Amino acid sequence: MRDKLKLPPLLIALLVNNCVYFGSRLLMSGAHHHNLDSLLDAQIPFIPQFIIVYLGCYLFWILNYILIACSDKEVCFRFFTADFYGRIICLVCFLLFPTTNTRPDLIGNDVWTQLVRFLYSADAANNLFPSIHCMVSWYCCVGLRKCGWIPKWYRAVSYALAVTVCISTVCLKQHVLIDVIAGIAAAEITYAVSQRTNGYRVYLHISEWIEKQVRSLLRGRMDQKKNGK
């Protein structure tokens, strides 16, 4: 059932993601990173045109996470609890088993190669296992399973987009196949756990507490302005 947009879980998810991704990168900057390249990965061609999918998927994530945040309360918070579990899995992997991969030498100055060159310079080859790109894209699919008000055609499109994003990660040599598999598995497992347990209630209470504090703060400031007049 469709409900009003719930902003706190979206903000918490964004905050946790940034803490996990950039925090672990900072902590493991001098550590040895394992290369998980396989013979099969070596057979996958480098296709720079996939940069459009890789960068454009952020719009896909934003839209689907907002849609899920508009679902009824239990569906919404079970999903965002799964998302939190997934980030914790990523954090543990990034800290205990940091990985890297082999990137190709970029030759040429066409627009696609230039965009990939920018990506490589902005995003170091670490924090790869599991792939957050693949995990989040898959969350965008599993999160719609309980959203009955979302049309079936859009759910199908979401799966197609998620698969395309996963393909883009290996065709751009941002990830290897095991990263993709681990990312999808993390999304499926954490979503299943969240559906079968009551951990979402803790997430719900925290979100409601944050919302209450923000409203109280805003109300106090409004009262101060009125009194100032």
mmCIF file of C-alpha atoms in Angstrom, residues 19 78 89 226:
data_model
loop_
_atom_site.group_PDB
_atom_site.id
_atom_site.type_symbol
_atom_site.label_atom_id
_atom_site.label_comp_id
_atom_site.label_asym_id
_atom_site.label_seq_id
_atom_site.Cartn_x
_atom_site.Cartn_y
_atom_site.Cartn_z
ATOM 1 C CA CYS A 19 30.571 6.192 6.574
ATOM 2 C CA ARG A 78 12.080 -3.964 6.714
ATOM 3 C CA ILE A 89 28.520 -6.827 5.585
ATOM 4 C CA LYS A 226 7.584 34.460 16.567
#
